[in-house]
């Protein structure tokens, strides 16, 4: 029996898809990259905002039209939140499976493919729906990593207890749950031994890792606990343990809520060059009234102080990276966002000097507090403000990238561009440097000579997906940078 896995959504969903892939293989299924060859098509859906919901539902409808003989299982966030409703309204899917305990996947497959149900069975004639409980953090074998070679995501937490008023994640993924430090360190060691160079730590909010009462290295921390020398944050304890892993690899922390950023991780990160000074802090707005309406405690002044504190931690002598960089996101068109409130956000963006910015127009999600907040802002206005943010950020990103021109970096190669002729001496590849996170930031366009294939300083200089190449950045092109391999 063969299965095809159609993946949607965020990096956390990608890890779930990798776990599903591993469960299917261990259950005797064979993976195929051709959906027309599949007996089962699993659509691992996203249900975060309206556009993502539509994309996942369209994937189901399209799959049914194109592959009528296959069974179709809608899995993931959309099935988690609306499985029972969709069982009545989406006949194109044969079954529905949530995103809780993924090990229960085999149970719904048994129901989906059972040929022995008696006529009076409760499942006879019905499309099965299984919404496993949201307990713990799913982990396990990931024989196939769906990132580019040399990179992997490591999920530290599941769920969220912040309850930002616009966000449906607590409704979809449940409350905060953390993995143990021992489990994470073991997984990271395993990934490094498999040749992974870049470990991207993910969770809905890494800043609260371990603050759900789970013991971490002999300590129990709870929400609201102080973070000081006598009571280190669980995240700092984790990073210290990661520092004990031998080998040359890099760690990137993605998505930390700025209201409870654990400052004690900064000296730990600064003392080990394997921790990248890349900070993903989703500020969402620069207006204090809007932030309060979002159920956030900060303001522009407090956030700017945090940014400066982080930058100062990596500006000292000996920092191999020369600076810290920031990615953030803003939400435009939140209910009640006046022109003045938006101008405050625009001013904050300009003062923050973030290298990377993502902007999103507000999507009103049922079940969230913001769904009932008024007055609503038109989609047109929200989109216009989003464009204004991007227009202002374009110059800031260009200026930030010019800082790296002339500097030497390690480039993780993602893909090679085929040569136009067999005689072409210089070839090109696409990769990323330390200040570029996978999929969301710009890239490095790498030029290299075809003939070079030796090793230098332990790094492969033959260019292939997953190889690490020393390069010098020469120019900025929009949100990308150009570089040449130093061996040239």
Coordinates of C-alpha atoms in Angstrom, one line a residue:
X1 CA 0.0 0.0 0.0
X2 CA 1.3 3.4 -1.0
X3 CA 0.6 6.8 0.5
X4 CA 1.2 10.4 -0.6
X5 CA 1.6 13.2 1.9
X6 CA 0.4 16.7 0.9
X7 CA 1.9 19.2 3.3
X8 CA 0.4 22.6 4.3
X9 CA 1.1 25.2 7.0
X10 CA 3.9 26.2 9.3
X11 CA 7.2 24.7 10.4
X12 CA 5.4 23.0 13.4
X13 CA 3.0 21.4 10.9
X14 CA 6.1 20.2 8.9
X15 CA 7.4 18.4 12.0
X16 CA 4.0 16.8 12.4
X17 CA 4.2 15.7 8.7
X18 CA 7.6 14.2 9.3
X19 CA 6.3 12.3 12.3
X20 CA 3.3 11.1 10.2
X21 CA 5.6 10.0 7.5
X22 CA 7.7 8.0 10.0
X23 CA 4.6 6.3 11.5
X24 CA 3.3 5.3 8.0
X25 CA 6.7 3.8 7.1
X26 CA 6.9 1.9 10.4
X27 CA 3.4 0.6 9.8
X28 CA 4.4 -1.0 6.5
X29 CA 3.2 1.6 4.1
X30 CA 5.4 2.8 1.2
X31 CA 5.8 6.5 0.4
X32 CA 5.3 7.8 -3.1
X33 CA 6.0 11.3 -4.6
X34 CA 3.3 10.6 -7.2
X35 CA -0.2 11.1 -5.9
X36 CA -1.6 9.2 -8.9
X37 CA 0.2 6.1 -7.6
X38 CA -1.2 6.4 -4.0
X39 CA -3.8 4.3 -2.3
X40 CA -4.0 6.9 0.4
X41 CA -3.6 10.7 0.2
X42 CA -3.0 12.4 3.5
X43 CA -3.6 16.1 3.4
X44 CA -1.9 17.6 6.5
X45 CA -3.9 20.8 6.7
X46 CA -3.5 24.3 8.2
X47 CA -6.4 26.0 9.9
X48 CA -4.8 29.1 11.3
X49 CA -6.4 31.8 9.2
X50 CA -9.2 31.9 6.6
X51 CA -6.9 31.8 3.6
X52 CA -5.1 28.7 5.0
X53 CA -8.4 27.0 5.6
X54 CA -9.5 27.6 2.0
X55 CA -6.2 26.3 0.7
X56 CA -6.5 23.0 2.6
X57 CA -10.2 22.5 1.6
X58 CA -9.3 23.2 -2.0
X59 CA -6.5 20.6 -1.8
X60 CA -9.1 18.0 -0.7
X61 CA -11.5 18.8 -3.5
X62 CA -8.7 18.9 -6.1
X63 CA -7.4 15.5 -4.9
X64 CA -10.8 13.9 -5.1
X65 CA -11.3 15.2 -8.6
X66 CA -7.8 14.1 -9.8
X67 CA -7.5 10.8 -8.0
X68 CA -11.0 9.3 -7.5
X69 CA -9.7 5.8 -6.6
X70 CA -7.6 6.9 -3.6
X71 CA -8.7 7.3 0.0
X72 CA -8.3 10.9 1.2
X73 CA -7.5 11.6 4.9
X74 CA -7.7 15.2 6.0
X75 CA -5.3 15.5 8.9
X76 CA -3.8 18.4 10.8
X77 CA -5.1 21.7 12.2
X78 CA -8.2 22.0 10.1
X79 CA -9.3 18.5 10.9
X80 CA -8.5 19.2 14.6
X81 CA -10.8 22.2 14.8
X82 CA -13.6 21.3 12.4
X83 CA -13.4 17.5 11.9
X84 CA -16.9 16.7 13.0
X85 CA -18.4 19.6 11.0
X86 CA -16.4 18.7 7.9
X87 CA -17.5 15.1 8.1
X88 CA -21.0 16.4 7.3
X89 CA -20.0 19.1 4.8
X90 CA -16.9 17.8 2.9
X91 CA -17.8 14.6 1.2
X92 CA -14.6 14.6 -0.8
X93 CA -12.7 13.4 2.3
X94 CA -12.9 9.8 3.5
X95 CA -11.8 10.5 7.0
X96 CA -10.6 13.1 9.4
X97 CA -7.7 13.0 11.9
X98 CA -6.6 15.8 14.3
X99 CA -3.2 16.9 15.4
X100 CA -3.0 15.7 19.0
X101 CA -1.6 12.2 19.7
X102 CA -0.2 11.4 16.3
X103 CA 0.5 7.8 17.3
X104 CA -3.2 7.1 17.0
X105 CA -2.9 7.5 13.2
X106 CA -2.9 3.7 12.8
X107 CA -6.3 3.5 14.5
X108 CA -8.1 5.7 12.0
X109 CA -6.3 4.0 9.1
X110 CA -7.7 0.7 10.4
X111 CA -11.2 2.2 10.4
X112 CA -10.6 3.8 7.0
X113 CA -9.5 0.6 5.3
X114 CA -11.5 -1.9 7.3
X115 CA -13.3 -4.5 5.2
X116 CA -14.8 -6.4 8.1
X117 CA -17.3 -3.9 9.6
X118 CA -20.6 -5.6 10.2
X119 CA -23.7 -3.9 8.7
X120 CA -24.9 -2.6 12.1
X121 CA -21.5 -1.2 13.1
X122 CA -21.4 2.3 14.4
X123 CA -18.7 3.0 11.7
X124 CA -20.6 1.4 8.8
X125 CA -21.4 3.9 6.1
X126 CA -19.8 6.7 8.1
X127 CA -16.6 8.6 7.4
X128 CA -14.4 8.2 10.5
X129 CA -13.4 11.2 12.6
X130 CA -10.6 10.8 15.2
X131 CA -9.6 13.8 17.3
X132 CA -6.9 12.6 19.7
X133 CA -6.3 14.3 23.0
X134 CA -3.9 17.2 23.2
X135 CA -1.5 15.7 25.7
X136 CA 2.3 16.1 25.7
X137 CA 4.4 16.9 22.7
X138 CA 4.5 14.3 19.9
X139 CA 7.9 13.0 19.0
X140 CA 9.5 10.0 17.5
X141 CA 11.4 8.8 14.4
X142 CA 11.6 11.2 11.5
X143 CA 13.4 9.2 8.9
X144 CA 12.5 11.8 6.3
X145 CA 13.2 15.5 6.9
X146 CA 11.2 17.8 4.6
X147 CA 13.6 20.7 5.0
X148 CA 16.4 21.4 2.6
X149 CA 19.4 19.1 3.2
X150 CA 21.5 20.1 6.3
X151 CA 18.6 21.8 8.1
X152 CA 15.9 20.5 10.5
X153 CA 13.3 21.8 12.8
X154 CA 13.2 20.8 16.5
X155 CA 9.9 21.3 18.3
X156 CA 10.4 22.3 21.9
X157 CA 6.8 23.0 22.9
X158 CA 3.3 22.4 21.8
X159 CA 0.2 24.5 22.2
X160 CA 0.1 28.0 23.8
X161 CA -1.4 29.6 26.9
X162 CA -0.8 33.2 26.0
X163 CA -4.3 33.7 24.6
X164 CA -3.5 36.6 22.3
X165 CA -7.0 37.8 21.4
X166 CA -6.5 37.4 17.6
X167 CA -4.9 33.9 17.7
X168 CA -6.7 30.6 17.4
X169 CA -3.7 28.4 18.3
X170 CA -4.9 27.6 21.9
X171 CA -8.2 26.5 20.3
X172 CA -6.4 24.3 17.8
X173 CA -3.3 23.1 19.6
X174 CA -4.4 23.3 23.2
X175 CA -2.4 24.8 26.2
X176 CA 1.3 25.0 26.5
X177 CA 3.2 21.7 26.9
X178 CA 7.0 21.4 27.0
X179 CA 9.3 18.5 26.2
X180 CA 12.0 17.5 28.7
X181 CA 15.5 18.9 28.2
X182 CA 16.9 15.3 28.1
X183 CA 14.5 14.4 25.2
X184 CA 15.4 17.5 23.2
X185 CA 19.2 17.1 23.7
X186 CA 18.9 13.5 22.6
X187 CA 17.1 14.5 19.4
X188 CA 19.5 17.3 18.7
X189 CA 22.5 14.9 19.1
X190 CA 20.8 12.4 16.8
X191 CA 20.2 15.1 14.1
X192 CA 23.8 16.3 14.3
X193 CA 25.0 12.8 13.9
X194 CA 22.9 12.5 10.7
X195 CA 24.7 15.5 9.2
X196 CA 22.3 18.3 10.1
X197 CA 24.2 21.6 10.4
X198 CA 21.3 23.9 11.3
X199 CA 18.9 23.2 14.1
X200 CA 15.9 25.5 14.1
X201 CA 14.1 25.4 17.4
X202 CA 10.4 26.0 17.1
X203 CA 7.3 26.2 19.3
X204 CA 4.4 28.6 19.5
X205 CA 6.4 30.6 22.0
X206 CA 9.9 29.4 22.9
X207 CA 10.2 32.1 25.7
X208 CA 7.9 30.0 27.9
X209 CA 9.5 26.7 27.3
X210 CA 9.4 24.8 30.5
X211 CA 7.0 27.2 32.3
X212 CA 4.2 24.7 32.3
X213 CA 5.3 23.1 35.5
X214 CA 7.3 20.3 33.9
X215 CA 10.5 19.6 35.8
X216 CA 13.6 20.6 33.8
X217 CA 16.9 19.4 35.0
X218 CA 15.7 19.1 38.5
X219 CA 13.8 22.4 38.6
X220 CA 10.2 23.1 38.4
X221 CA 9.2 26.5 37.0
X222 CA 5.8 27.9 36.7
X223 CA 4.3 30.8 34.8
X224 CA 5.2 34.1 36.6
X225 CA 8.4 32.7 38.2
X226 CA 11.2 35.3 38.3
X227 CA 14.2 34.7 36.1
X228 CA 17.5 35.5 37.8
X229 CA 20.7 33.9 38.9
X230 CA 19.0 31.7 41.5
X231 CA 16.2 30.7 39.3
X232 CA 17.4 30.3 35.7
X233 CA 14.8 30.1 32.9
X234 CA 14.2 26.6 31.6
X235 CA 15.3 27.8 28.1
X236 CA 18.7 28.9 29.4
X237 CA 19.1 25.5 31.0
X238 CA 18.3 23.8 27.7
X239 CA 20.8 26.0 25.8
X240 CA 23.5 25.2 28.3
X241 CA 22.9 21.5 27.7
X242 CA 22.9 22.0 24.0
X243 CA 26.3 23.6 24.4
X244 CA 27.6 20.2 25.7
X245 CA 26.8 18.5 22.4
X246 CA 30.1 18.0 20.4
X247 CA 30.3 19.0 16.8
X248 CA 30.0 21.9 14.4
X249 CA 26.4 22.9 14.1
X250 CA 24.2 26.0 14.5
X251 CA 21.1 26.7 16.5
X252 CA 18.4 29.2 15.6
X253 CA 15.6 30.2 18.0
X254 CA 12.4 31.0 16.2
X255 CA 9.4 32.8 17.7
X256 CA 9.7 34.2 21.2
X257 CA 6.9 36.3 22.7
X258 CA 8.5 39.7 23.6
X259 CA 6.5 40.1 26.8
X260 CA 8.4 37.4 28.7
X261 CA 11.7 37.1 26.8
X262 CA 14.2 35.3 29.1
X263 CA 17.2 37.6 29.3
X264 CA 19.4 35.0 30.9
X265 CA 19.7 33.2 27.6
X266 CA 21.8 36.0 26.2
X267 CA 25.1 35.3 28.0
X268 CA 24.6 31.6 27.2
X269 CA 24.2 32.3 23.5
X270 CA 27.0 34.9 23.4
X271 CA 29.4 32.4 24.9
X272 CA 28.9 29.7 22.2
X273 CA 29.2 30.7 18.5
X274 CA 26.9 27.8 17.5
X275 CA 23.9 29.8 18.8
X276 CA 23.0 32.3 16.1
X277 CA 22.2 35.9 17.3
X278 CA 19.0 35.7 15.2
X279 CA 15.8 36.7 17.1
X280 CA 12.3 36.2 15.9
X281 CA 10.1 38.4 18.1
X282 CA 6.6 39.0 16.8
X283 CA 5.7 42.5 18.2
X284 CA 2.4 42.7 16.1
X285 CA 1.8 46.4 16.8
X286 CA 3.6 49.6 18.0
X287 CA 0.5 51.1 19.5
X288 CA -0.1 50.5 23.2
X289 CA -3.9 50.5 23.0
X290 CA -3.9 48.0 20.2
X291 CA -1.4 45.8 22.1
X292 CA -3.7 45.8 25.2
X293 CA -6.6 44.8 23.0
X294 CA -4.5 42.0 21.7
X295 CA -3.9 40.9 25.3
X296 CA -0.3 41.9 25.3
X297 CA 1.5 43.8 28.1
X298 CA 4.3 45.6 26.3
X299 CA 4.6 48.9 24.5
X300 CA 6.9 50.4 21.9
X301 CA 9.3 51.9 24.5
X302 CA 9.6 48.6 26.4
X303 CA 10.1 46.7 23.2
X304 CA 12.8 49.1 22.0
X305 CA 14.7 48.7 25.3
X306 CA 14.5 44.9 24.8
X307 CA 15.9 45.2 21.3
X308 CA 18.8 47.4 22.5
X309 CA 19.6 45.0 25.3
X310 CA 19.8 42.1 22.9
X311 CA 21.9 44.0 20.4
X312 CA 24.3 45.2 23.1
X313 CA 24.8 41.6 24.2
X314 CA 26.3 40.7 20.8
X315 CA 28.1 43.9 20.0
X316 CA 31.2 43.2 22.2
X317 CA 34.7 42.3 21.1
X318 CA 35.0 38.8 19.9
X319 CA 31.5 38.3 18.6
X320 CA 32.1 36.3 15.4
X321 CA 28.8 37.6 13.8
X322 CA 29.4 41.3 14.4
X323 CA 25.7 42.0 15.2
X324 CA 22.4 40.5 16.2
X325 CA 19.5 40.5 13.7
X326 CA 15.7 40.6 14.2
X327 CA 12.7 39.3 12.4
X328 CA 9.3 40.4 13.5
X329 CA 5.6 40.4 12.4
X330 CA 2.9 43.0 12.4
X331 CA -0.8 42.6 12.2
X332 CA -2.6 45.4 10.3
X333 CA -6.4 46.1 10.5
X334 CA -6.9 44.8 14.0
X335 CA -10.3 45.9 15.2
X336 CA -10.1 49.5 16.5
X337 CA -6.8 50.3 14.7
X338 CA -7.1 54.0 13.9
X339 CA -4.9 55.9 11.5
X340 CA -3.0 57.2 14.6
X341 CA -2.5 53.7 15.9
X342 CA -1.1 52.5 12.6
X343 CA 1.3 55.5 12.5
X344 CA 2.6 54.4 15.9
X345 CA 3.2 50.9 14.4
X346 CA 5.0 52.4 11.4
X347 CA 7.2 54.6 13.7
X348 CA 8.0 51.6 15.8
X349 CA 9.0 49.6 12.7
X350 CA 11.4 52.5 11.6
X351 CA 12.9 52.8 15.1
X352 CA 13.3 49.0 15.5
X353 CA 15.5 48.6 12.4
X354 CA 14.5 45.0 12.0
X355 CA 16.3 43.1 9.2
X356 CA 13.2 41.1 8.3
X357 CA 9.5 41.9 8.7
X358 CA 6.4 40.0 7.9
X359 CA 3.0 41.8 7.8
X360 CA -0.5 40.2 7.8
X361 CA -3.9 41.6 7.4
X362 CA -6.2 40.8 10.3
X363 CA -8.3 37.6 9.9
X364 CA -11.3 37.4 12.2
X365 CA -11.3 33.9 13.7
X366 CA -14.4 32.5 15.4
X367 CA -13.8 31.5 19.0
X368 CA -11.1 34.2 19.6
X369 CA -11.7 37.3 21.7
X370 CA -10.9 39.6 18.8
X371 CA -13.8 38.1 16.8
X372 CA -16.2 40.2 18.9
X373 CA -14.1 43.4 19.1
X374 CA -15.4 46.4 17.2
X375 CA -15.1 48.5 15.2
X376 CA -13.9 46.3 12.4
X377 CA -11.4 47.6 9.9
X378 CA -12.1 47.0 6.2
X379 CA -10.0 44.5 4.3
X380 CA -9.0 47.2 1.9
X381 CA -7.6 49.4 4.7
X382 CA -5.8 46.5 6.3
X383 CA -4.2 45.6 3.0
X384 CA -3.2 49.2 2.3
X385 CA -1.5 49.5 5.7
X386 CA 0.2 46.2 5.2
X387 CA 1.7 47.5 1.9
X388 CA 2.8 50.7 3.7
X389 CA 4.7 48.6 6.2
X390 CA 6.4 46.6 3.5
X391 CA 7.3 49.8 1.5
X392 CA 9.0 51.3 4.6
X393 CA 10.7 48.0 5.5
X394 CA 12.2 47.6 2.0
X395 CA 14.8 50.3 2.6
X396 CA 15.5 49.2 6.1
X397 CA 16.2 45.6 4.9
X398 CA 18.4 46.9 2.2
X399 CA 20.4 49.0 4.6
X400 CA 20.7 46.1 7.0
X401 CA 21.9 43.7 4.4
X402 CA 24.6 46.1 3.2
X403 CA 26.2 45.7 6.6
X404 CA 27.2 42.2 5.5
X405 CA 28.8 43.3 2.2
X406 CA 32.5 42.4 2.3
X407 CA 32.1 40.0 5.2
X408 CA 32.9 36.3 5.2
X409 CA 30.1 33.9 6.0
X410 CA 29.3 30.2 5.9
X411 CA 26.6 29.4 3.4
X412 CA 24.3 26.4 3.8
X413 CA 23.6 25.4 0.2
X414 CA 20.0 24.5 -0.6
X415 CA 19.9 24.0 -4.3
X416 CA 22.2 24.3 -7.3
X417 CA 21.3 26.1 -10.5
X418 CA 21.9 23.9 -13.6
X419 CA 24.6 25.4 -16.0
X420 CA 23.4 26.8 -19.3
X421 CA 26.3 25.1 -21.1
X422 CA 28.8 22.3 -20.3
X423 CA 31.6 24.8 -20.8
X424 CA 30.3 27.3 -18.2
X425 CA 33.2 27.9 -15.8
X426 CA 31.3 29.7 -13.1
X427 CA 28.2 28.1 -11.6
X428 CA 25.5 29.4 -9.2
X429 CA 23.7 28.0 -6.2
X430 CA 21.1 29.2 -3.8
X431 CA 21.7 29.0 0.0
X432 CA 21.4 30.8 3.3
X433 CA 23.8 32.6 5.7
X434 CA 23.3 32.8 9.5
X435 CA 21.1 35.9 9.2
X436 CA 18.5 34.2 7.0
X437 CA 16.0 31.7 8.4
X438 CA 14.6 29.0 6.1
X439 CA 11.7 29.9 3.8
X440 CA 10.8 33.3 5.3
X441 CA 13.9 35.4 4.7
X442 CA 16.1 36.2 1.7
X443 CA 18.8 34.0 0.2
X444 CA 22.4 34.0 -0.8
X445 CA 23.1 33.7 -4.5
X446 CA 26.4 31.9 -4.5
X447 CA 28.9 32.0 -7.4
X448 CA 31.6 29.3 -7.6
X449 CA 34.1 27.8 -9.9
X450 CA 33.1 24.4 -11.4
X451 CA 36.5 22.8 -11.0
X452 CA 37.1 23.2 -7.2
X453 CA 36.3 20.1 -5.1
X454 CA 38.8 19.8 -2.3
X455 CA 38.1 20.5 1.4
X456 CA 39.2 23.5 3.3
X457 CA 39.2 23.9 7.2
X458 CA 37.0 20.8 7.4
X459 CA 34.2 22.3 5.3
X460 CA 33.2 20.8 2.0
X461 CA 33.8 23.3 -0.8
X462 CA 32.3 21.1 -3.5
X463 CA 28.9 22.7 -3.9
X464 CA 25.8 20.5 -3.4
X465 CA 22.6 20.7 -1.5
X466 CA 23.5 20.4 2.2
X467 CA 27.2 21.5 1.8
X468 CA 28.7 24.3 3.9
X469 CA 30.7 26.8 1.8
X470 CA 32.9 29.7 3.0
X471 CA 32.0 32.8 1.0
X472 CA 32.3 36.5 0.9
X473 CA 29.3 38.7 0.3
X474 CA 29.7 41.1 -2.5
X475 CA 26.4 42.8 -3.2
X476 CA 22.8 43.3 -2.2
X477 CA 20.0 42.5 -4.6
X478 CA 16.6 43.3 -3.1
X479 CA 16.1 40.9 -0.2
X480 CA 18.9 38.6 -1.4
X481 CA 22.7 39.0 -1.2
X482 CA 25.3 37.8 -3.7
X483 CA 28.5 36.1 -2.7
X484 CA 31.4 34.2 -4.2
X485 CA 33.1 31.1 -2.8
X486 CA 36.4 32.1 -1.1
X487 CA 38.3 29.2 -2.7
X488 CA 37.7 31.0 -6.0

